[in-house]
Short mmCIF file of C-alpha atoms in Angstrom, two decimals:
data_model
loop_
_atom_site.label_atom_id
_atom_site.label_comp_id
_atom_site.label_asym_id
_atom_site.label_seq_id
_atom_site.Cartn_x
_atom_site.Cartn_y
_atom_site.Cartn_z
CA MET A 125 89.19 56.70 260.23
CA ILE A 126 92.97 57.27 259.65
CA GLU A 127 95.15 59.90 261.37
CA GLN A 128 98.79 60.64 260.45
CA PHE A 129 101.37 62.13 262.75
CA ARG A 130 105.16 62.82 262.38
CA MET A 131 107.76 61.78 264.80
CA GLU A 132 110.64 64.21 264.50
CA ALA A 133 112.78 62.77 267.20
CA SER A 134 113.34 59.41 269.04
CA ARG A 135 115.11 58.38 272.20
CA HIS A 136 115.69 54.91 270.99
CA PHE A 137 116.78 55.85 267.43
CA PRO A 138 118.43 59.30 267.81
CA GLY A 139 118.39 61.37 264.62
CA THR A 140 115.55 59.45 262.91
CA THR A 141 112.30 60.87 261.72
CA ARG A 142 109.20 58.89 260.68
CA SER A 143 105.52 58.95 259.90
CA VAL A 144 102.82 56.88 261.89
CA TRP A 145 99.19 56.47 260.86
CA VAL A 146 96.51 55.34 263.37
CA HIS A 147 93.56 53.50 262.01
CA ARG A 148 90.13 53.15 263.69
CA PRO A 149 87.30 51.32 262.15
CA ALA A 150 83.76 52.67 261.92
CA GLY A 151 81.92 52.49 265.23
CA HIS A 152 85.02 52.58 267.38
CA ARG A 153 84.45 53.69 270.88
CA ALA A 154 87.17 55.93 272.03
CA ASP A 155 86.61 55.44 275.69
CA GLU A 156 86.67 51.64 275.65
CA PRO A 157 90.07 50.03 276.04
CA SER A 158 91.14 48.78 272.65
CA ALA A 159 93.37 46.02 271.36
CA VAL A 160 96.34 47.23 269.34
CA MET A 161 98.02 45.86 266.32
CA PHE A 162 101.32 47.46 265.20
CA PHE A 163 102.28 47.11 261.43
CA ASN A 164 105.94 47.60 260.44
CA ASP A 165 106.57 49.36 257.11
CA GLY A 166 103.65 51.49 257.93
CA TRP A 167 102.59 53.14 254.77
CA TRP A 168 103.48 50.25 252.72
CA TYR A 169 101.11 48.03 254.78
CA LEU A 170 98.36 50.68 254.92
CA ASP A 171 98.38 51.80 251.24
CA PRO A 172 94.91 51.14 249.89
CA ASP A 173 96.38 50.55 246.28
CA GLY A 174 99.25 48.24 247.59
CA ASP A 175 99.58 44.48 247.98
CA VAL A 176 98.53 44.31 251.61
CA ARG A 177 95.84 46.96 252.10
CA GLY A 178 95.92 46.70 255.95
CA GLY A 179 93.27 49.46 256.65
CA ILE A 180 90.82 47.84 254.41
CA VAL A 181 91.47 44.49 255.95
CA LEU A 182 90.87 45.92 259.39
CA ASP A 183 87.69 47.63 258.40
CA ASN A 184 86.29 44.36 256.77
CA LEU A 185 87.26 42.26 259.97
CA ALA A 186 85.73 44.85 262.31
CA ALA A 187 82.54 45.04 260.41
CA ALA A 188 82.18 41.17 260.57
CA HIS A 189 83.04 41.17 264.23
CA ASP A 190 85.99 38.99 263.66
CA LEU A 191 88.39 41.01 265.87
CA PRO A 192 88.07 42.73 269.26
CA GLN A 193 87.69 46.38 269.04
CA MET A 194 91.20 47.37 267.64
CA ILE A 195 93.49 50.20 266.84
CA GLY A 196 95.96 49.69 263.91
CA VAL A 197 99.05 51.55 264.18
CA PHE A 198 101.20 51.54 261.14
CA VAL A 199 104.78 52.77 261.72
CA ASP A 200 107.21 53.61 259.03
CA PRO A 201 111.03 52.76 259.58
CA GLY A 202 113.12 55.71 260.35
CA LEU A 203 114.96 58.11 258.07
CA LEU A 204 118.24 59.55 258.88
CA ASP A 205 119.61 62.52 257.26
CA VAL A 206 123.10 61.63 255.85
CA ASP A 207 124.87 64.58 254.29
CA GLY A 208 121.53 66.02 253.25
CA VAL A 209 120.24 62.72 251.77
CA PRO A 210 117.16 60.96 253.53
CA THR A 211 118.63 57.33 254.27
CA LYS A 212 116.54 54.44 255.46
CA HIS A 213 117.19 53.12 258.90
CA ARG A 214 115.10 50.11 258.23
CA ASN A 215 117.45 47.19 258.53
CA ALA A 216 119.32 48.54 261.54
CA GLU A 217 115.82 48.83 263.32
CA TYR A 218 114.31 45.51 262.08
CA ASP A 219 117.13 43.02 261.82
CA ALA A 220 118.67 43.69 265.31
CA PHE A 221 118.28 41.16 267.89
CA ASP A 222 117.58 43.27 271.00
CA ASP A 223 114.62 45.14 272.55
CA THR A 224 115.32 48.57 271.09
CA TYR A 225 112.58 48.46 268.38
CA ALA A 226 109.94 46.95 270.64
CA SER A 227 110.76 49.50 273.40
CA PHE A 228 110.41 52.36 270.73
CA LEU A 229 106.98 51.15 269.89
CA LEU A 230 105.98 50.58 273.49
CA ASP A 231 107.55 53.65 275.08
CA GLU A 232 107.38 56.25 272.36
CA VAL A 233 104.64 55.33 269.73
CA LEU A 234 102.08 53.74 272.07
CA PRO A 235 101.93 56.66 274.67
CA ILE A 236 100.96 59.08 271.68
CA VAL A 237 98.13 56.71 270.80
CA GLN A 238 97.10 56.52 274.48
CA LYS A 239 96.78 60.35 274.68
CA ARG A 240 93.88 59.98 272.27
CA TYR A 241 92.30 56.56 272.99
CA ALA A 242 91.93 54.12 275.69
CA VAL A 243 94.21 51.08 275.20
CA SER A 244 94.32 47.69 276.93
CA GLU A 245 97.05 47.05 279.39
CA ASP A 246 97.12 43.44 278.69
CA PRO A 247 100.08 42.29 276.51
CA MET A 248 97.80 39.56 275.01
CA MET A 249 95.65 42.66 273.65
CA ARG A 250 98.70 43.81 271.68
CA GLY A 251 100.19 42.38 268.45
CA ILE A 252 102.70 43.19 265.77
CA CYS A 253 102.86 42.35 262.06
CA GLY A 254 105.59 42.56 259.39
CA GLY A 255 107.25 41.04 256.38
CA SER A 256 110.81 40.28 255.47
CA SER A 257 112.97 42.24 257.81
CA GLY A 258 109.72 43.60 259.26
CA GLY A 259 109.00 40.01 260.12
CA ASN A 260 112.12 39.66 262.05
CA ALA A 261 111.13 42.77 263.90
CA ALA A 262 107.74 41.49 264.73
CA VAL A 263 109.12 38.20 266.09
CA THR A 264 111.83 39.98 268.07
CA ALA A 265 109.66 42.55 269.41
CA ALA A 266 107.29 39.93 270.81
CA TRP A 267 110.16 37.98 271.99
CA THR A 268 112.14 40.67 273.81
CA ARG A 269 109.08 42.52 275.23
CA PRO A 270 106.51 39.88 276.29
CA ASP A 271 105.40 42.35 278.95
CA GLY A 272 103.95 44.56 276.14
CA LEU A 273 103.38 42.41 273.17
CA GLY A 274 101.78 39.01 272.99
CA ARG A 275 100.99 38.12 269.28
CA ALA A 276 103.22 38.48 266.20
CA VAL A 277 102.71 37.80 262.47
CA ALA A 278 105.76 37.36 260.32
CA PHE A 279 105.46 37.05 256.50
CA ASN A 280 108.47 35.82 254.64
CA PRO A 281 110.71 36.63 257.59
CA SER A 282 114.38 37.24 256.69
CA PHE A 283 115.86 35.29 259.82
CA ALA A 284 118.93 34.45 257.93
CA GLN A 285 120.27 37.93 257.56
CA MET A 286 119.96 38.84 261.22
CA PRO A 287 123.35 39.72 262.77
CA GLY A 288 124.78 36.42 264.01
CA GLY A 289 122.09 34.60 262.13
CA ASN A 290 118.74 33.28 263.17
CA PRO A 291 118.75 33.18 267.03
CA TYR A 292 115.29 31.50 267.38
CA PRO A 293 115.81 27.84 266.91
CA GLY A 294 118.30 27.93 269.74
CA LEU A 295 116.36 30.09 271.97
CA LEU A 296 113.29 28.30 271.68
CA THR A 297 114.79 25.09 272.80
CA THR A 298 116.46 26.71 275.93
CA GLU A 299 113.98 29.34 277.27
CA PRO A 300 110.82 28.54 279.17
CA ARG A 301 107.66 28.41 276.90
CA ARG A 302 105.90 31.81 276.84
CA SER A 303 102.23 32.65 276.08
CA THR A 304 103.20 34.51 272.91
CA ARG A 305 101.18 33.45 269.89
CA PHE A 306 103.00 33.33 266.39
CA PHE A 307 101.77 33.09 262.87
CA LEU A 308 104.48 32.47 260.33
CA HIS A 309 104.43 32.45 256.58
CA ALA A 310 107.17 30.92 254.44
CA ALA A 311 107.70 31.08 250.74
CA HIS A 312 109.16 27.73 248.96
CA ARG A 313 111.05 29.87 246.55
CA ASP A 314 112.28 32.47 248.97
CA LEU A 315 115.87 33.80 248.72
CA HIS A 316 118.53 30.86 248.42
CA TRP A 317 115.73 28.32 248.83
CA ASN A 318 117.78 25.53 247.43
CA GLU A 319 121.15 26.32 249.04
CA PRO A 320 122.78 25.08 252.15
CA GLU A 321 123.59 28.54 253.57
CA TRP A 322 121.39 31.71 253.97
CA ASN A 323 118.36 29.64 253.03
CA TRP A 324 115.47 32.02 253.95
CA PHE A 325 112.86 29.30 253.43
CA ALA A 326 114.64 26.75 255.55
CA GLU A 327 115.22 29.24 258.38
CA SER A 328 111.43 29.76 258.68
CA LEU A 329 110.81 26.07 258.60
CA ASP A 330 113.47 25.52 261.36
CA THR A 331 111.80 28.10 263.64
CA ALA A 332 108.35 26.68 263.04
CA ALA A 333 109.65 23.16 263.77
CA VAL A 334 111.08 24.29 267.13
CA LEU A 335 108.02 26.31 268.04
CA ALA A 336 106.01 22.99 267.46
CA ARG A 337 108.42 21.00 269.55
CA ALA A 338 108.35 23.63 272.44
CA GLY A 339 104.49 23.53 272.45
CA TYR A 340 103.85 27.14 271.28
CA ASP A 341 100.44 28.26 270.03
CA PHE A 342 101.47 29.00 266.46
CA ARG A 343 100.66 28.51 262.72
CA ILE A 344 102.66 28.33 259.67
CA VAL A 345 101.48 28.70 256.17
CA VAL A 346 103.84 27.82 253.29
CA GLY A 347 103.33 29.32 249.72
CA ASP A 348 105.00 28.48 246.30
CA GLY A 349 106.13 31.76 245.59
CA GLY A 350 109.37 33.84 246.00
CA HIS A 351 110.31 36.81 248.26
CA SER A 352 107.20 38.72 247.62
CA PRO A 353 104.39 40.36 249.53
CA ASN A 354 101.60 38.89 247.56
CA HIS A 355 100.84 35.89 249.60
CA GLY A 356 101.10 37.73 252.76
CA GLY A 357 98.48 40.23 251.48
CA VAL A 358 96.03 37.40 250.64
CA LEU A 359 96.82 35.71 254.09
CA LEU A 360 96.41 38.78 256.21
CA PRO A 361 92.60 38.47 257.02
CA ASP A 362 92.87 34.93 257.99
CA ALA A 363 96.19 35.43 259.76
CA LEU A 364 94.57 38.19 262.01
CA ARG A 365 91.37 36.11 262.61
CA TRP A 366 93.58 33.35 263.87
CA LEU A 367 95.91 35.44 265.80
CA TRP A 368 93.27 37.10 267.68
CA GLN A 369 91.24 34.08 268.71
CA PRO A 370 90.93 33.97 272.50
CA VAL A 371 93.75 32.28 274.19
CA GLN A 372 92.70 28.80 275.33
#
């Protein structure tokens, strides 16, 4: 079952509007506390004719009992009205290194879901997924709000284009290890893959290497394509199976 609602205002992103879709698989029990998985670029990840088909993936995994009872929350990036022209606010929301987007999800979107369904209060029962800049947003949301998000999937993250560059190799070496679980995907032919600067592939590998040295519970999968959603769409079922394994 999929429900759609519109957000015509936002405290964290003033002036933006957006659509949100809430997915529940067959047999979902509304009064039983559920895990929650947020998906950035909402409709793009949910579209049954798209590359990822997130709702179909969640339905199949639920039918196979491969996930805890879960609500999927597919959140579009905001739109701003600029002189009468709807203008995407995506990069401003997704590439920023702060807790604004995470707090928007937890303080504005999640309460709407909670009015309809019981949701677990455990941060490790809440995750987030995204690709490209949406992958940045997934990692940053989990990093900046570990009190509310404990698991993250990032397909082809564009860490190199974050303002100030990729912060994670430095942070992961200086901050105490957290319980956050990360699944990363990197494409060998991602943007600038063979260049010394702005190398999106290398930035993902650098981040994964530091996660390994810091002792995080993480996985990285490397594909041979370019900056494309295709491999992420293929990986999503296995990524979610691994991400939602019980914490050891």
